[in-house]
GROMACS .gro file of C-alpha atoms in nm:
model
  247
    1MET     CA    1  -1.316   1.873   1.705
    2THR     CA    2  -0.940   1.797   1.704
    3VAL     CA    3  -0.781   1.812   1.361
    4ILE     CA    4  -0.593   1.487   1.292
    5LEU     CA    5  -0.330   1.507   1.018
    6GLN     CA    6  -0.046   1.293   0.889
    7GLN     CA    7   0.289   1.448   0.806
    8ALA     CA    8   0.348   1.222   0.504
    9ILE     CA    9   0.183   0.963   0.282
   10PRO     CA   10   0.387   0.654   0.183
   11TYR     CA   11   0.304   0.689  -0.188
   12ASP     CA   12   0.245   0.975  -0.429
   13PRO     CA   13  -0.129   1.051  -0.388
   14LEU     CA   14  -0.128   1.284  -0.689
   15ALA     CA   15   0.013   1.031  -0.936
   16PRO     CA   16  -0.235   0.940  -1.214
   17ASN     CA   17  -0.435   0.636  -1.102
   18PRO     CA   18  -0.746   0.581  -1.318
   19LEU     CA   19  -1.001   0.322  -1.211
   20PRO     CA   20  -0.957   0.049  -1.115
   21GLY     CA   21  -0.586   0.139  -1.062
   22ILE     CA   22  -0.500  -0.191  -0.897
   23LYS     CA   23  -0.148  -0.305  -0.805
   24PRO     CA   24  -0.012  -0.611  -0.617
   25ALA     CA   25   0.031  -0.555  -0.242
   26ASP     CA   26   0.278  -0.714  -0.003
   27PRO     CA   27   0.084  -0.977   0.198
   28ARG     CA   28   0.321  -0.915   0.491
   29ASN     CA   29   0.266  -0.538   0.491
   30TRP     CA   30  -0.092  -0.461   0.389
   31LEU     CA   31  -0.167  -0.295   0.725
   32HIS     CA   32  -0.004   0.043   0.784
   33ARG     CA   33   0.070   0.235   1.103
   34ASP     CA   34   0.167   0.600   1.079
   35ASP     CA   35   0.234   0.911   1.284
   36ALA     CA   36  -0.140   0.975   1.338
   37PHE     CA   37  -0.196   0.634   1.499
   38ALA     CA   38  -0.277   0.747   1.854
   39ALA     CA   39  -0.508   1.029   1.747
   40GLN     CA   40  -0.692   0.822   1.488
   41MET     CA   41  -0.737   0.533   1.731
   42GLN     CA   42  -0.889   0.765   1.991
   43ARG     CA   43  -1.126   0.904   1.729
   44ARG     CA   44  -1.225   0.550   1.632
   45ALA     CA   45  -1.299   0.461   1.994
   46ASP     CA   46  -1.512   0.772   2.039
   47LEU     CA   47  -1.712   0.702   1.722
   48LEU     CA   48  -1.772   0.339   1.816
   49ALA     CA   49  -1.893   0.441   2.161
   50GLN     CA   50  -2.105   0.737   2.056
   51GLN     CA   51  -2.225   0.650   1.705
   52GLY     CA   52  -2.196   0.274   1.685
   53LEU     CA   53  -2.498   0.233   1.459
   54ASP     CA   54  -2.341   0.470   1.205
   55VAL     CA   55  -1.999   0.302   1.189
   56LEU     CA   56  -2.068  -0.070   1.239
   57ALA     CA   57  -2.297  -0.313   1.059
   58GLN     CA   58  -2.277  -0.691   1.053
   59SER     CA   59  -2.510  -0.955   0.917
   60PRO     CA   60  -2.505  -1.302   1.078
   61GLU     CA   61  -2.330  -1.448   0.773
   62ALA     CA   62  -2.041  -1.204   0.816
   63LEU     CA   63  -1.951  -1.326   1.165
   64LYS     CA   64  -1.713  -1.603   1.058
   65PRO     CA   65  -1.533  -1.388   0.799
   66ALA     CA   66  -1.499  -1.110   1.058
   67GLN     CA   67  -1.351  -1.357   1.307
   68GLU     CA   68  -1.110  -1.485   1.043
   69LEU     CA   69  -1.012  -1.126   0.961
   70LEU     CA   70  -0.956  -1.051   1.330
   71ASP     CA   71  -0.715  -1.345   1.358
   72LEU     CA   72  -0.533  -1.232   1.044
   73VAL     CA   73  -0.494  -0.876   1.172
   74LEU     CA   74  -0.371  -0.998   1.511
   75GLN     CA   75  -0.121  -1.225   1.341
   76GLN     CA   76   0.029  -0.939   1.145
   77ALA     CA   77  -0.011  -0.635   1.371
   78TYR     CA   78   0.021  -0.803   1.712
   79PRO     CA   79   0.199  -1.138   1.663
   80GLY     CA   80   0.165  -1.370   1.961
   81ALA     CA   81  -0.138  -1.189   2.104
   82SER     CA   82  -0.445  -1.388   2.203
   83ASP     CA   83  -0.688  -1.243   2.458
   84GLN     CA   84  -0.552  -0.887   2.477
   85VAL     CA   85  -0.301  -0.658   2.312
   86LEU     CA   86  -0.102  -0.354   2.419
   87ARG     CA   87  -0.115  -0.096   2.143
   88PRO     CA   88   0.185   0.126   2.057
   89ASP     CA   89   0.003   0.421   2.216
   90GLY     CA   90  -0.014   0.235   2.550
   91VAL     CA   91  -0.383   0.140   2.533
   92ARG     CA   92  -0.467  -0.219   2.631
   93VAL     CA   93  -0.742  -0.381   2.421
   94GLU     CA   94  -0.938  -0.690   2.521
   95ILE     CA   95  -1.003  -0.918   2.224
   96ASP     CA   96  -1.368  -1.019   2.192
   97ARG     CA   97  -1.405  -1.285   1.921
   98ALA     CA   98  -1.782  -1.282   1.964
   99HIS     CA   99  -1.774  -0.919   1.844
  100PRO     CA  100  -1.482  -0.917   1.600
  101LEU     CA  101  -1.557  -0.589   1.422
  102GLU     CA  102  -1.562  -0.400   1.752
  103SER     CA  103  -1.222  -0.549   1.835
  104LEU     CA  104  -1.082  -0.469   1.492
  105CYS     CA  105  -1.194  -0.108   1.533
  106GLN     CA  106  -0.964  -0.077   1.835
  107LEU     CA  107  -0.657  -0.251   1.691
  108VAL     CA  108  -0.558  -0.076   1.367
  109GLN     CA  109  -0.622   0.242   1.175
  110GLU     CA  110  -0.785   0.062   0.882
  111ASP     CA  111  -1.158   0.042   0.826
  112PHE     CA  112  -1.282  -0.291   0.693
  113CYS     CA  113  -1.566  -0.388   0.461
  114ILE     CA  114  -1.653  -0.757   0.419
  115LEU     CA  115  -1.798  -0.862   0.085
  116GLN     CA  116  -1.941  -1.208   0.022
  117LYS     CA  117  -2.048  -1.365  -0.306
  118ARG     CA  118  -2.423  -1.389  -0.359
  119GLY     CA  119  -2.515  -1.515  -0.702
  120ASP     CA  120  -2.307  -1.324  -0.954
  121GLU     CA  121  -2.213  -1.033  -0.728
  122HIS     CA  122  -2.031  -0.953  -0.406
  123VAL     CA  123  -2.251  -0.803  -0.134
  124LEU     CA  124  -2.143  -0.584   0.160
  125THR     CA  125  -2.237  -0.807   0.456
  126GLY     CA  126  -2.034  -0.642   0.731
  127ALA     CA  127  -1.820  -0.336   0.799
  128ILE     CA  128  -1.651  -0.121   1.056
  129LEU     CA  129  -1.637   0.218   0.885
  130CYS     CA  130  -1.528   0.502   1.112
  131PHE     CA  131  -1.384   0.726   0.842
  132PRO     CA  132  -1.626   0.731   0.544
  133ALA     CA  133  -1.534   0.972   0.265
  134SER     CA  134  -1.877   1.109   0.174
  135TRP     CA  135  -2.084   0.791   0.183
  136MET     CA  136  -2.304   0.621   0.440
  137LEU     CA  137  -2.271   0.264   0.561
  138SER     CA  138  -2.646   0.241   0.621
  139GLU     CA  139  -2.710   0.306   0.250
  140LYS     CA  140  -2.460   0.044   0.129
  141PHE     CA  141  -2.506  -0.238   0.382
  142MET     CA  142  -2.631  -0.563   0.220
  143ARG     CA  143  -2.607  -0.412  -0.128
  144PRO     CA  144  -2.394  -0.544  -0.420
  145LEU     CA  145  -2.088  -0.377  -0.567
  146ILE     CA  146  -2.263  -0.199  -0.852
  147ALA     CA  147  -2.516  -0.044  -0.613
  148ILE     CA  148  -2.242   0.060  -0.372
  149HIS     CA  149  -2.069   0.258  -0.646
  150GLU     CA  150  -2.376   0.417  -0.803
  151PRO     CA  151  -2.281   0.777  -0.706
  152VAL     CA  152  -1.930   0.748  -0.859
  153ASP     CA  153  -1.954   0.917  -1.199
  154VAL     CA  154  -1.671   0.721  -1.366
  155TYR     CA  155  -1.795   0.386  -1.231
  156ASP     CA  156  -1.985   0.282  -1.544
  157ALA     CA  157  -2.107  -0.063  -1.653
  158ASN     CA  158  -1.771  -0.147  -1.809
  159ILE     CA  159  -1.581  -0.060  -1.491
  160ALA     CA  160  -1.839  -0.253  -1.288
  161ARG     CA  161  -1.779  -0.569  -1.491
  162ARG     CA  162  -1.404  -0.532  -1.461
  163VAL     CA  163  -1.423  -0.480  -1.084
  164GLN     CA  164  -1.650  -0.783  -1.041
  165ARG     CA  165  -1.406  -0.997  -1.242
  166LEU     CA  166  -1.128  -0.856  -1.027
  167PHE     CA  167  -1.311  -0.956  -0.709
  168ASP     CA  168  -1.372  -1.304  -0.849
  169GLY     CA  169  -1.003  -1.344  -0.926
  170ILE     CA  170  -0.851  -1.230  -0.596
  171GLN     CA  171  -0.636  -1.509  -0.450
  172PRO     CA  172  -0.549  -1.566  -0.083
  173ASP     CA  173  -0.199  -1.438   0.005
  174ARG     CA  174  -0.202  -1.217  -0.308
  175PRO     CA  175  -0.368  -0.892  -0.197
  176LEU     CA  176  -0.413  -0.592  -0.423
  177TRP     CA  177  -0.418  -0.220  -0.353
  178ARG     CA  178  -0.508   0.114  -0.503
  179PHE     CA  179  -0.539   0.472  -0.380
  180ASN     CA  180  -0.747   0.780  -0.441
  181ALA     CA  181  -0.701   1.151  -0.382
  182LEU     CA  182  -0.988   1.370  -0.262
  183TRP     CA  183  -0.970   1.741  -0.188
  184TYR     CA  184  -1.166   1.859   0.117
  185HIS     CA  185  -1.217   2.186   0.298
  186ASP     CA  186  -1.271   2.002   0.628
  187ALA     CA  187  -1.016   1.764   0.788
  188GLU     CA  188  -1.280   1.570   0.984
  189LEU     CA  189  -1.230   1.194   0.936
  190PHE     CA  190  -1.594   1.096   0.990
  191GLN     CA  191  -1.765   1.240   0.683
  192PRO     CA  192  -2.081   1.041   0.608
  193ARG     CA  193  -2.293   1.176   0.327
  194SER     CA  194  -2.607   1.041   0.165
  195ALA     CA  195  -2.594   0.952  -0.203
  196LYS     CA  196  -2.888   1.190  -0.240
  197HIS     CA  197  -2.669   1.485  -0.137
  198ARG     CA  198  -2.357   1.492  -0.348
  199ARG     CA  199  -2.046   1.661  -0.215
  200GLU     CA  200  -1.939   1.982  -0.384
  201PRO     CA  201  -1.617   1.895  -0.569
  202ARG     CA  202  -1.302   2.082  -0.474
  203ASP     CA  203  -0.953   2.099  -0.619
  204GLU     CA  204  -0.606   2.176  -0.494
  205ASN     CA  205  -0.663   2.547  -0.547
  206SER     CA  206  -0.971   2.573  -0.327
  207ALA     CA  207  -0.929   2.293  -0.070
  208ARG     CA  208  -0.746   2.312   0.259
  209TYR     CA  209  -0.678   1.939   0.289
  210LEU     CA  210  -0.594   1.638   0.077
  211ARG     CA  211  -0.759   1.315   0.184
  212SER     CA  212  -0.620   0.993   0.037
  213GLU     CA  213  -0.735   0.637   0.101
  214ARG     CA  214  -0.501   0.342   0.063
  215GLN     CA  215  -0.749   0.068  -0.028
  216THR     CA  216  -0.646  -0.297  -0.003
  217LEU     CA  217  -0.836  -0.599  -0.134
  218LEU     CA  218  -0.765  -0.946  -0.001
  219ARG     CA  219  -0.941  -1.281   0.008
  220LEU     CA  220  -0.976  -1.467   0.336
  221PRO     CA  221  -0.850  -1.822   0.276
  222GLN     CA  222  -1.106  -2.008   0.489
  223THR     CA  223  -1.438  -1.824   0.440
  224LYS     CA  224  -1.341  -1.695   0.091
  225ALA     CA  225  -1.490  -1.354   0.171
  226VAL     CA  226  -1.323  -1.048   0.018
  227VAL     CA  227  -1.202  -0.777   0.255
  228PHE     CA  228  -1.182  -0.414   0.146
  229ALA     CA  229  -0.949  -0.235   0.388
  230ILE     CA  230  -0.923   0.145   0.392
  231HIS     CA  231  -0.638   0.340   0.551
  232THR     CA  232  -0.720   0.712   0.553
  233TYR     CA  233  -0.456   0.983   0.529
  234VAL     CA  234  -0.532   1.354   0.564
  235MET     CA  235  -0.271   1.621   0.502
  236ALA     CA  236  -0.277   1.998   0.486
  237ALA     CA  237  -0.288   2.092   0.118
  238ASP     CA  238   0.018   2.312   0.145
  239GLN     CA  239   0.219   2.020   0.288
  240VAL     CA  240   0.148   1.775   0.006
  241SER     CA  241   0.399   1.927  -0.234
  242LYS     CA  242   0.666   1.919   0.039
  243MET     CA  243   0.660   1.542   0.084
  244GLU     CA  244   0.999   1.386   0.010
  245ASN     CA  245   1.057   1.054  -0.163
  246PRO     CA  246   0.704   0.908  -0.153
  247ALA     CA  247   0.727   0.531  -0.205
   0.00000   0.00000   0.00000
């Protein structure tokens, strides 16, 4: 498998960022494109073609939010596009609004999870998740936030309440973002793992790679669904300290 690495991360992934660690995001710049674009997009295409059931799940109720998200992504990443786009790596993508998550998979590096309010909680009703960091879409699909985060040790009842209030308060055109930092021995982007089989923790002294997710939360103005977007960066551990002027 080809190792896909970025040369830099546009923020300091090692800065303290305790949960929930949320900051305001620029609504005009919540999608990122970096030096690994072409390689990550090819990996996404391969995963969608070969392991579609592992990386894509969509309930009927998520169709309209996914279509709204597709239009939003096109508006920002490919302004003026309608039926097809030409990506920066020269690949032409046909836009299929009947299958919006498949189209989104081929347009940007971000993975997307769609969460819709059911009762008092937000439920994961749809996702295109090519680059999971040690979790499985099949185990989280159609489950509420608290169940999604069950394996996270620091995600206790207090954090759960705060995150649910945060989700309830997200306003259209006012996205939020946070990041994490995970040390891995393997640079592979597709790392599904069952909650029943916890990953052995690593640190900067034993890991070969740093994996950091830039996670953005935004509310779709029409369907009111919340979108959780994940941009995955992977860098060689010995390169992290050499980054200059992270912003």
